[in-house]
XYZ file of C-alpha atoms in Angstrom:
728
model
C 192.083 118.800 173.408
C 193.778 120.787 171.397
C 196.762 120.631 172.419
C 195.909 116.761 171.977
C 195.877 117.209 167.483
C 198.553 118.990 166.928
C 201.009 116.519 168.830
C 199.141 113.959 166.582
C 199.374 115.621 163.797
C 202.979 116.195 163.948
C 203.665 112.666 165.073
C 201.715 110.889 162.258
C 203.960 111.844 158.678
C 206.555 110.762 160.550
C 204.786 107.430 161.677
C 204.333 107.334 158.525
C 207.814 107.477 157.198
C 209.124 105.391 159.011
C 206.047 102.671 157.724
C 207.238 103.514 153.936
C 210.543 103.389 154.940
C 210.185 99.309 155.980
C 207.935 98.150 153.488
C 210.759 99.348 151.050
C 213.468 97.402 152.822
C 211.594 94.558 153.247
C 211.032 94.286 149.445
C 214.832 94.141 149.378
C 215.150 91.934 151.389
C 212.900 89.561 149.449
C 214.026 90.178 146.242
C 218.384 89.747 147.627
C 216.629 85.822 149.242
C 215.126 84.911 146.029
C 211.763 84.844 147.538
C 208.848 87.524 147.735
C 208.172 88.168 151.088
C 204.571 87.518 152.438
C 202.940 91.020 152.569
C 199.986 91.814 155.040
C 196.962 94.309 154.644
C 198.751 97.620 154.843
C 197.123 99.247 158.248
C 196.345 103.174 157.185
C 196.714 106.129 159.867
C 194.589 107.233 161.849
C 195.813 110.437 160.105
C 196.042 109.621 156.166
C 195.539 110.933 153.015
C 191.498 111.393 151.870
C 189.918 108.258 153.505
C 191.013 108.185 156.754
C 189.111 111.325 157.931
C 186.454 108.992 159.767
C 188.691 106.895 161.930
C 190.065 110.490 162.940
C 186.373 111.910 163.363
C 186.580 108.879 166.388
C 189.636 109.635 167.677
C 187.936 113.194 168.081
C 185.306 111.880 169.919
C 186.762 109.438 172.573
C 189.144 112.080 173.650
C 186.691 114.797 173.374
C 184.522 112.813 175.966
C 187.507 111.200 178.227
C 188.316 114.622 178.809
C 184.657 116.339 179.102
C 183.962 113.624 181.892
C 186.969 114.225 183.968
C 185.792 117.765 184.163
C 183.086 117.129 185.041
C 184.438 115.057 188.245
C 186.900 117.298 189.320
C 183.982 120.620 188.968
C 182.090 117.914 191.538
C 184.946 117.085 193.489
C 185.872 120.293 193.693
C 181.941 121.237 194.599
C 181.176 119.414 197.317
C 184.200 120.095 198.995
C 183.685 123.533 199.009
C 180.086 122.793 200.739
C 181.770 119.981 203.502
C 184.070 122.574 204.078
C 181.668 126.134 204.698
C 179.196 123.430 206.738
C 181.711 122.694 209.032
C 183.099 126.533 209.360
C 179.742 127.457 209.572
C 179.055 124.020 212.747
C 182.011 125.709 214.368
C 180.562 129.497 214.605
C 177.950 127.913 215.973
C 179.509 126.104 218.868
C 178.750 128.133 222.124
C 182.246 128.447 223.757
C 183.319 130.381 221.207
C 184.994 133.875 221.558
C 183.786 136.386 219.205
C 187.534 136.860 217.901
C 187.444 133.824 216.673
C 184.719 133.624 215.080
C 184.774 136.435 213.216
C 187.768 134.598 211.812
C 185.611 132.324 210.876
C 183.235 134.412 209.455
C 185.877 135.598 207.341
C 186.595 132.184 206.364
C 183.317 131.025 204.965
C 183.108 135.008 203.041
C 186.015 134.695 201.154
C 185.754 130.679 200.515
C 182.067 131.877 198.685
C 184.114 134.525 196.862
C 186.720 133.229 195.397
C 186.888 129.813 193.421
C 188.398 126.634 195.456
C 191.507 124.400 194.840
C 190.758 120.790 193.919
C 192.583 120.463 197.407
C 191.145 121.584 200.133
C 193.546 122.574 202.422
C 194.650 126.530 203.014
C 198.423 127.738 201.857
C 199.946 128.946 204.360
C 199.081 132.945 202.106
C 195.565 132.081 203.108
C 195.969 131.030 206.520
C 197.727 134.478 206.877
C 195.137 136.340 205.663
C 192.552 134.994 206.970
C 194.407 134.738 210.754
C 196.003 138.215 210.625
C 193.258 139.769 213.672
C 193.385 136.239 215.366
C 196.704 136.310 215.445
C 198.067 139.519 215.782
C 195.684 139.598 219.242
C 197.254 136.796 220.971
C 200.478 137.898 223.133
C 202.208 134.170 222.028
C 202.925 133.575 218.537
C 204.968 130.459 218.862
C 202.392 128.243 221.420
C 204.725 125.225 222.490
C 202.563 122.114 223.152
C 203.565 118.614 223.492
C 201.934 117.597 220.140
C 200.043 120.082 217.426
C 197.495 122.097 217.914
C 194.150 121.584 215.942
C 192.481 125.057 215.178
C 189.052 124.549 213.516
C 189.511 128.394 211.281
C 192.037 125.946 209.211
C 190.485 122.630 209.310
C 188.617 121.488 205.898
C 186.791 118.781 206.855
C 186.955 116.205 209.494
C 185.107 113.246 209.149
C 184.093 112.209 212.419
C 183.895 115.037 215.131
C 184.839 112.517 217.981
C 187.859 112.046 216.541
C 191.175 113.971 216.083
C 191.496 115.911 213.383
C 192.866 115.152 210.636
C 194.120 118.706 209.572
C 196.752 120.127 211.897
C 196.952 124.156 211.882
C 199.735 124.960 208.472
C 201.608 127.021 211.428
C 202.966 124.318 213.062
C 204.522 122.491 210.147
C 208.008 122.594 210.065
C 209.011 124.526 207.580
C 207.364 127.602 209.291
C 207.826 127.176 213.044
C 210.718 126.843 215.218
C 211.550 123.541 216.780
C 208.457 122.375 219.320
C 209.578 121.659 223.104
C 208.085 119.685 224.913
C 205.060 120.471 226.569
C 206.369 121.159 230.363
C 208.986 122.892 229.122
C 207.497 126.501 229.189
C 209.793 130.182 229.073
C 210.406 132.507 231.582
C 208.572 134.731 229.107
C 205.590 133.594 228.412
C 202.314 133.006 230.297
C 201.082 129.922 230.341
C 197.596 129.649 228.310
C 194.381 129.479 229.887
C 192.570 125.765 229.381
C 191.313 124.526 226.577
C 188.709 122.447 227.988
C 186.923 123.467 231.524
C 185.824 121.545 233.952
C 181.722 122.969 233.064
C 182.114 122.061 229.333
C 179.459 119.666 227.360
C 180.725 116.001 227.536
C 181.331 116.377 223.435
C 183.836 119.572 224.505
C 185.936 116.583 226.271
C 185.817 114.340 223.834
C 186.681 116.600 220.609
C 190.502 117.141 219.837
C 190.127 120.530 219.087
C 190.990 123.362 221.015
C 189.054 127.077 220.577
C 190.010 129.453 223.586
C 188.035 132.161 224.749
C 188.399 135.547 223.724
C 189.250 136.646 226.870
C 191.337 134.035 228.385
C 193.839 135.122 224.998
C 193.382 138.760 225.617
C 194.547 138.395 229.460
C 197.074 135.351 229.847
C 198.311 133.317 227.621
C 198.564 129.157 228.786
C 200.087 125.980 227.031
C 197.028 124.203 226.069
C 196.180 120.945 228.380
C 195.363 118.407 225.261
C 196.025 114.951 227.879
C 192.742 115.533 229.259
C 191.042 116.855 226.408
C 192.190 114.472 224.272
C 191.158 111.394 226.147
C 187.923 109.988 224.518
C 185.443 108.172 227.853
C 184.842 104.715 226.783
C 181.623 103.936 226.988
C 182.065 100.061 227.519
C 185.157 100.656 229.950
C 185.282 97.880 233.175
C 184.502 99.494 237.097
C 187.629 100.206 238.593
C 186.657 96.932 240.948
C 186.250 94.830 238.115
C 190.603 93.101 237.823
C 191.167 93.025 233.814
C 192.484 89.670 233.931
C 192.346 86.957 235.950
C 194.732 83.536 235.531
C 192.740 81.480 237.250
C 189.125 82.972 236.741
C 185.938 80.262 238.549
C 182.089 81.422 237.085
C 179.705 80.401 239.814
C 180.153 81.471 243.734
C 178.819 78.027 244.999
C 180.462 74.885 246.944
C 182.040 73.853 243.722
C 184.009 77.064 242.954
C 184.721 77.642 246.189
C 186.298 73.756 246.713
C 188.125 74.537 243.254
C 189.595 77.709 244.763
C 190.868 76.089 247.746
C 192.457 73.223 245.531
C 194.306 75.148 242.826
C 195.608 77.590 246.360
C 197.110 74.047 247.433
C 198.970 73.593 245.113
C 199.682 76.554 243.544
C 200.582 78.858 246.585
C 201.231 82.357 244.553
C 197.761 81.171 242.330
C 195.547 84.001 241.868
C 191.992 82.815 241.467
C 188.851 85.289 240.121
C 185.533 84.091 241.313
C 182.365 85.449 239.965
C 178.490 84.795 241.097
C 176.037 86.742 240.112
C 174.736 86.554 243.767
C 175.403 89.318 246.032
C 176.433 86.995 248.819
C 180.232 85.170 249.369
C 180.446 81.274 249.072
C 178.255 79.898 251.406
C 176.693 75.723 251.642
C 173.054 75.266 250.811
C 172.405 72.499 252.791
C 171.799 73.652 256.337
C 168.969 76.442 254.559
C 166.258 73.428 254.466
C 167.673 71.820 257.155
C 169.549 73.306 260.408
C 168.141 77.214 260.075
C 164.927 75.565 260.381
C 165.604 74.837 263.358
C 167.710 77.263 264.896
C 166.136 78.760 268.282
C 168.153 82.199 268.311
C 165.719 84.810 266.126
C 169.208 86.582 265.148
C 169.994 83.704 263.097
C 167.570 84.442 260.428
C 169.876 88.042 259.247
C 173.082 85.725 260.352
C 173.123 82.381 259.523
C 174.918 81.362 262.153
C 172.945 77.663 263.093
C 173.230 75.234 265.466
C 174.171 71.721 264.255
C 173.252 68.754 265.507
C 175.524 68.303 267.754
C 175.163 71.511 269.160
C 177.929 73.294 267.733
C 176.948 76.598 266.134
C 178.784 77.020 262.433
C 178.480 79.856 259.766
C 176.514 78.689 256.379
C 179.429 81.008 254.937
C 182.948 78.362 253.947
C 185.219 81.984 254.887
C 184.620 85.149 256.402
C 185.049 88.265 254.163
C 188.801 88.536 256.202
C 189.878 85.799 253.825
C 189.473 86.779 250.363
C 191.244 90.125 249.084
C 189.645 92.327 247.024
C 188.311 92.270 242.913
C 190.520 95.390 242.909
C 193.844 94.601 244.472
C 194.395 90.963 243.264
C 196.874 91.735 240.838
C 198.628 93.634 243.155
C 198.650 91.382 246.011
C 202.178 89.623 246.353
C 201.221 86.234 246.878
C 198.103 86.105 245.167
C 194.998 84.836 246.822
C 191.224 84.422 245.873
C 188.391 87.741 245.106
C 184.967 87.200 244.661
C 183.517 89.120 242.243
C 179.486 89.162 243.302
C 176.728 90.842 241.495
C 177.954 90.129 238.571
C 176.937 87.334 235.375
C 179.076 85.781 232.947
C 176.626 86.655 229.655
C 179.483 85.797 226.772
C 182.684 83.850 226.699
C 184.734 83.884 224.015
C 186.782 80.788 223.827
C 189.592 81.543 221.310
C 190.110 85.228 222.718
C 190.459 83.527 226.686
C 187.843 86.172 227.755
C 184.653 86.535 229.465
C 182.287 89.246 229.451
C 179.812 90.504 232.529
C 176.165 91.926 232.147
C 177.382 95.163 233.270
C 179.635 95.193 229.913
C 183.194 94.894 232.007
C 185.335 91.969 230.118
C 188.182 89.963 231.755
C 190.568 87.783 230.235
C 191.922 83.960 231.911
C 194.551 81.659 231.376
C 192.224 78.809 232.877
C 188.543 79.042 233.711
C 185.965 76.953 235.777
C 182.176 76.788 234.999
C 180.390 75.626 238.150
C 176.934 78.191 237.512
C 174.562 75.133 239.270
C 171.463 75.195 238.106
C 167.923 77.421 238.628
C 165.235 75.877 240.191
C 162.407 74.263 237.822
C 158.279 75.775 238.216
C 155.355 73.743 236.977
C 154.292 74.871 233.805
C 150.815 75.659 235.071
C 152.200 78.120 237.528
C 154.391 79.643 235.013
C 151.150 80.431 232.683
C 149.362 80.966 235.711
C 150.028 84.875 235.533
C 151.029 87.252 238.015
C 149.670 86.815 240.310
C 150.059 83.489 241.164
C 154.159 84.040 240.926
C 153.802 86.586 243.186
C 152.562 83.963 245.587
C 154.536 81.282 244.554
C 159.243 80.666 245.926
C 161.471 78.803 243.503
C 163.824 77.330 246.947
C 167.203 77.439 245.799
C 169.591 81.012 247.621
C 170.045 82.635 251.059
C 167.589 85.446 249.910
C 164.184 82.236 249.460
C 165.003 81.402 253.164
C 164.550 84.443 254.427
C 161.281 86.053 252.096
C 160.090 82.016 253.283
C 160.650 82.680 256.817
C 159.118 85.463 256.587
C 156.487 84.691 254.809
C 155.365 81.526 257.224
C 155.276 83.935 259.408
C 152.780 86.127 257.935
C 150.234 83.967 256.100
C 147.920 81.029 256.906
C 148.714 78.458 254.549
C 151.546 76.992 252.704
C 151.442 74.518 249.568
C 154.526 72.170 249.203
C 154.437 70.678 245.477
C 157.259 67.975 245.205
C 157.753 65.088 247.419
C 161.913 65.150 246.769
C 164.863 65.903 249.221
C 163.826 69.623 248.910
C 159.837 68.995 249.577
C 160.331 66.776 251.866
C 162.625 68.557 254.181
C 161.023 71.938 254.243
C 157.698 69.968 254.942
C 158.833 69.113 257.849
C 160.954 71.856 258.735
C 158.027 74.220 258.293
C 155.569 71.382 259.526
C 157.664 71.616 263.796
C 156.430 75.238 263.200
C 152.870 74.866 262.980
C 151.438 74.755 265.655
C 153.340 77.293 266.990
C 152.156 80.097 264.506
C 148.661 78.215 263.564
C 150.028 77.853 259.898
C 148.337 74.788 257.738
C 151.456 72.873 256.312
C 150.487 70.754 252.562
C 152.596 68.636 250.757
C 151.153 66.840 247.529
C 153.732 64.638 244.750
C 152.149 62.470 242.237
C 154.486 59.242 243.639
C 152.903 57.453 246.726
C 155.066 58.478 248.849
C 157.977 60.887 250.057
C 160.758 60.529 248.335
C 159.245 57.565 245.997
C 161.309 57.918 243.314
C 164.258 56.617 245.631
C 163.274 54.372 248.480
C 161.410 50.939 248.234
C 157.894 51.540 248.567
C 157.803 49.931 251.886
C 160.281 52.373 252.990
C 158.558 55.259 251.104
C 155.271 54.551 252.625
C 156.877 54.804 256.666
C 158.201 58.476 255.636
C 154.949 59.343 254.870
C 153.986 58.821 257.755
C 156.911 60.150 259.533
C 156.474 63.625 257.671
C 152.358 63.122 258.942
C 153.548 63.148 262.691
C 155.583 66.446 261.984
C 152.039 68.347 261.578
C 152.325 68.450 257.815
C 148.885 67.192 255.772
C 150.587 64.538 252.419
C 148.910 64.443 249.879
C 149.798 61.845 247.476
C 148.752 60.664 243.842
C 148.175 64.478 243.344
C 149.034 65.855 239.686
C 148.452 69.524 239.615
C 146.137 70.505 236.898
C 145.900 74.813 236.669
C 147.101 76.901 239.476
C 144.680 80.422 239.735
C 144.051 83.398 241.626
C 140.699 83.766 243.554
C 139.287 85.753 246.760
C 142.760 86.498 247.655
C 143.477 82.617 247.841
C 145.222 80.738 245.254
C 143.389 77.652 243.799
C 145.043 74.419 243.016
C 142.815 71.949 241.671
C 144.389 68.693 240.560
C 143.250 66.098 237.820
C 141.010 63.352 239.824
C 139.011 67.401 241.389
C 140.431 67.286 244.188
C 140.902 71.137 244.650
C 142.624 72.844 247.565
C 142.937 76.678 248.599
C 146.425 78.500 250.559
C 148.115 81.507 250.461
C 151.268 80.221 249.206
C 153.360 77.870 247.170
C 156.224 76.172 246.657
C 157.990 74.398 243.999
C 160.681 71.802 245.007
C 160.643 70.099 241.660
C 164.503 69.662 240.418
C 166.798 71.621 238.993
C 167.756 72.791 235.837
C 171.352 72.586 234.858
C 172.709 76.277 233.798
C 173.968 76.480 230.376
C 173.380 79.884 229.131
C 177.139 80.075 228.001
C 177.041 76.815 225.995
C 176.072 78.814 222.609
C 178.851 81.362 222.957
C 181.816 79.423 224.433
C 180.571 76.629 221.415
C 180.431 73.740 224.440
C 178.324 70.454 223.917
C 175.202 69.797 226.422
C 174.422 66.803 226.687
C 170.582 65.499 225.362
C 169.677 62.879 228.009
C 171.358 64.264 231.005
C 171.330 67.595 230.800
C 174.631 69.663 231.821
C 177.620 70.507 230.068
C 179.545 67.498 229.003
C 182.797 66.939 229.755
C 185.679 63.878 229.899
C 186.462 61.544 232.906
C 188.976 64.495 233.885
C 185.880 67.379 234.089
C 187.474 69.058 231.127
C 185.367 70.524 228.194
C 188.152 71.424 225.950
C 191.867 72.744 226.434
C 191.062 75.273 228.907
C 187.697 75.266 230.548
C 186.950 72.576 233.141
C 183.200 72.150 234.273
C 182.415 70.740 238.094
C 179.290 70.734 240.190
C 175.408 70.814 239.115
C 175.938 71.821 235.643
C 178.314 68.903 234.606
C 177.277 65.614 232.755
C 180.067 63.445 233.736
C 181.866 60.386 233.264
C 181.613 58.019 235.660
C 183.965 54.458 234.731
C 181.873 52.353 237.242
C 178.033 52.985 235.995
C 178.471 55.853 233.458
C 178.004 58.704 232.081
C 175.951 60.715 235.221
C 174.685 64.373 236.401
C 174.747 64.571 240.228
C 172.505 67.603 242.297
C 174.176 66.989 245.443
C 176.800 69.038 248.357
C 179.216 65.863 248.299
C 179.674 66.247 244.909
C 179.739 69.854 244.271
C 182.642 69.082 246.851
C 184.673 66.388 245.515
C 183.817 67.647 240.993
C 185.384 71.297 242.482
C 188.046 70.026 244.172
C 189.578 67.881 241.709
C 188.851 70.388 238.528
C 191.175 72.771 240.836
C 193.647 70.099 240.744
C 193.124 69.398 237.137
C 193.189 73.204 236.366
C 197.214 73.190 237.709
C 198.320 70.691 235.977
C 197.097 67.252 237.777
C 195.059 65.117 234.800
C 193.635 63.115 237.194
C 190.224 61.082 237.038
C 186.684 61.725 238.009
C 187.450 58.135 239.806
C 185.587 59.543 242.979
C 181.703 58.323 243.645
C 180.105 60.854 245.139
C 177.695 60.687 248.656
C 173.729 62.811 249.406
C 171.980 62.999 252.472
C 168.620 64.036 253.657
C 167.625 64.473 256.885
C 164.157 64.610 258.532
C 164.892 67.067 261.524
C 167.393 65.640 263.963
C 165.956 61.967 264.529
C 165.784 60.733 260.716
C 167.778 60.179 258.153
C 169.909 58.864 255.803
C 173.564 58.942 253.169
C 173.276 57.288 249.813
C 175.425 56.775 246.725
C 175.521 55.775 243.935
C 172.155 55.220 241.328
C 169.396 55.071 243.926
C 166.560 54.217 241.805
C 163.349 52.952 243.198
C 162.639 51.706 240.055
C 165.749 49.130 240.374
C 165.165 45.792 242.842
C 166.282 46.285 246.444
C 167.271 44.284 248.705
C 167.553 46.269 252.613
C 168.091 44.933 255.653
C 167.155 46.468 258.603
C 167.784 46.275 262.680
C 166.554 47.858 265.951
C 168.234 51.644 266.545
C 169.288 52.891 268.499
C 169.984 56.049 270.658
C 173.370 57.314 269.290
C 171.608 56.483 265.532
C 170.358 59.528 264.246
C 171.304 62.630 262.492
C 172.215 64.442 265.950
C 173.982 61.547 267.047
C 176.041 61.365 263.844
C 177.358 65.263 263.997
C 178.705 64.481 267.771
C 180.747 61.875 267.196
C 182.145 63.421 263.002
C 181.888 67.510 264.909
C 180.250 68.436 261.476
C 176.683 69.357 260.838
C 177.973 69.075 256.422
C 178.859 64.804 257.269
C 180.411 65.490 253.757
C 183.584 67.536 254.673
C 185.037 64.469 257.166
C 184.967 62.072 253.953
C 188.501 61.933 252.244
C 189.882 60.012 249.224
C 192.254 58.570 250.837
C 189.771 56.516 253.887
C 187.767 54.552 250.934
C 189.577 51.823 250.706
C 191.001 51.921 253.749
C 188.709 51.047 255.840
C 187.981 47.486 257.154
C 184.596 46.485 258.352
C 184.497 44.121 262.033
C 183.413 40.784 261.408
C 181.896 40.134 265.119
C 178.649 40.839 263.958
C 176.423 37.775 263.718
C 174.067 37.420 260.332
C 171.246 39.139 260.349
C 167.824 38.121 258.963
C 165.889 40.180 256.637
C 163.595 42.109 258.529
C 160.207 43.982 257.239
C 158.308 45.060 259.688
C 157.091 48.621 260.833
C 159.871 50.161 262.749
C 162.444 50.833 259.974
C 164.817 51.801 263.136
C 168.403 51.879 260.747
C 169.438 49.196 257.681
C 171.353 49.311 255.128
C 169.145 49.598 251.241
C 171.036 47.387 248.327
C 170.074 48.655 244.659
C 171.413 46.279 242.026
C 171.235 45.842 238.118
C 172.081 42.664 236.586
C 173.313 41.307 240.017
C 175.751 43.985 240.816
C 174.863 46.928 243.706
C 175.002 50.027 242.188
C 173.517 51.960 244.514
C 173.380 51.622 248.536
C 171.616 54.089 251.291
C 172.485 53.832 254.926
C 169.147 54.159 256.699
C 170.194 55.917 259.902
C 173.315 54.557 259.456
C 176.018 56.800 259.433
C 179.847 57.212 259.205
C 179.847 53.858 256.764
C 180.210 55.794 253.662
C 183.796 55.014 252.673
C 182.311 50.653 253.112
C 179.890 51.567 250.183
C 181.941 53.241 248.035
C 184.168 50.876 247.967
C 181.150 47.736 247.977
C 180.498 50.128 244.424
C 183.748 50.504 243.266
C 184.615 46.578 242.933
C 181.462 46.281 241.088
C 181.126 42.473 242.160
C 178.120 39.972 242.141
C 177.383 38.648 245.623
C 175.176 35.623 246.521
C 174.223 36.540 249.825
C 173.824 40.198 250.745
C 173.479 39.454 254.424
C 177.025 39.162 254.141
C 177.865 42.578 252.597
C 175.503 43.993 254.996
C 178.163 43.305 257.708
C 180.150 45.811 256.750
C 178.218 48.295 258.405
C 177.841 46.643 261.407
C 173.916 47.388 261.739
C 173.021 44.993 264.904
C 175.922 46.897 267.041
C 174.465 48.404 270.091
């Protein structure tokens, strides 16, 4: 403050003299040119004569306040740094792995720091280091440690913001101006013995992460070594991916069902060197679901429950899995395999999608990046709200049938309980009712099926055929309850009580809810994908593409049908076809989805049907029937085709290539009780939009072509000739 006043007193006279000289020159210039220059008000300097003392006082006050504030700020900063420094030194002293010599050295530094004033900068000078570290350095046999990177010493650190990261304060003795040139870590001189390792295997986890090295006293006195900093300085990432999870997959398929496997096979067909990773929440490899409610229940082999091998209706045996484990490569080796392959990561669920970053996050925290991705997550079984609200005891005695574990569980339960009620009259409910009904006489099991419709599959089949199907199910040993709307479910006296809206009451030991499927769209929010408000599922274009490098197939895809409009289909054949097409488009095919997928249902080995298009009992229908023969059964159909999964024998190429025989005579439309075999046409605006082939097999390409043509037909008897239903 006094220096500023002295300088001001010296400069003020010079400023006044300069101002006076300028004023005189201005007056002379004005007189010389004949006009008077307008003079502005003369400003007095702050150090002027009497009258200017007020300004000087103001300036002194401002300058004094500024200096005082700066001094206070500097004092507080230095004090806080001193406190932090002392706290850090105390913390290091308290560590259990400190040697006595190192602890004494730290204590000395703390004591000296309390006695002497601390400078503004917390870092210590070389002289300070020599004075505080003289004893530890004298005892160590090595004065020039050779390390790969500068070794940090806790005794010379002033401030470390985070103890779990590298220390920002390095040992002053390793500065370029103090030490010899540092060699690489492996280069140890002959006269030097290696220092003892800094971090031992039994150290605490924090010692592994912290980049500080405090050698024990015995290690320093007995032997010296170059500290192996690599294992100590590498922090353990808490979210590190398990070793079996690859970091990158060129083709990532989410979901382990039929659609994913069909896509993987299609990708490999077009790109033989492709590396495909399937991520599935289930613990099983990709498998087909239809046998879970069909052939597996009719197997005579008691080991079929575990092996999941079954006999088809034609007697041939096969596995439920698409391929054996040897077909797949290990996920950890996917990037190393020379010619690529298909890997399956089981028991993992994708919980988040980063579309912009092209990566997904799994349920265990691992992340996988991708180039192209397919979402084939399928769906989850629906449940009745009255069951969900009934409580834990009711839920424990309710099966939502979908997976292999559900089949095994229900098969076991059916041999232990006395009564099972199946709620639902659709495909799955009717198939399970027939399967359990055949076992009822052997194990003394009561099987009841109830649904709100007037007959089995009442939403699909016309009323007369639905009623006929209901009688067929009853002959299998099932008690069918129609027009049944469940009001509430309770658990009393070790029994489940189901009360209907009309007052009827039923008691049972177990419930199977088969009331439909809810598409799994959990990733829609994180991925920013659109969900269709009418049909559910991810909304995709005709190429099954949701966005630039994401496709959707199977039950979760709501696609645009070029003939029937926007749809969502929940059947095996659709999963095969849509998965195959998505795989082709992922490799650059750019094909639209024009294929009409089919579906089928078997009520045992003697009655079955195949359907295509929109089959809705609310639409007008025309049925043409004929007398069935021995070859008009699902069993005979599989014997002829050689496969129990009838959609596998179909290809898109045969859809327009087959020609119907024209030798059959025009059949009359029959409306009698015995519907042996026939064709049911579903009409909308006089155009056939759906066809059901009742015990008529291997004619689906013809039905597909009829729907594809989209023509009006004056006489459907003539159209029925194409299916040759009157042939013996």
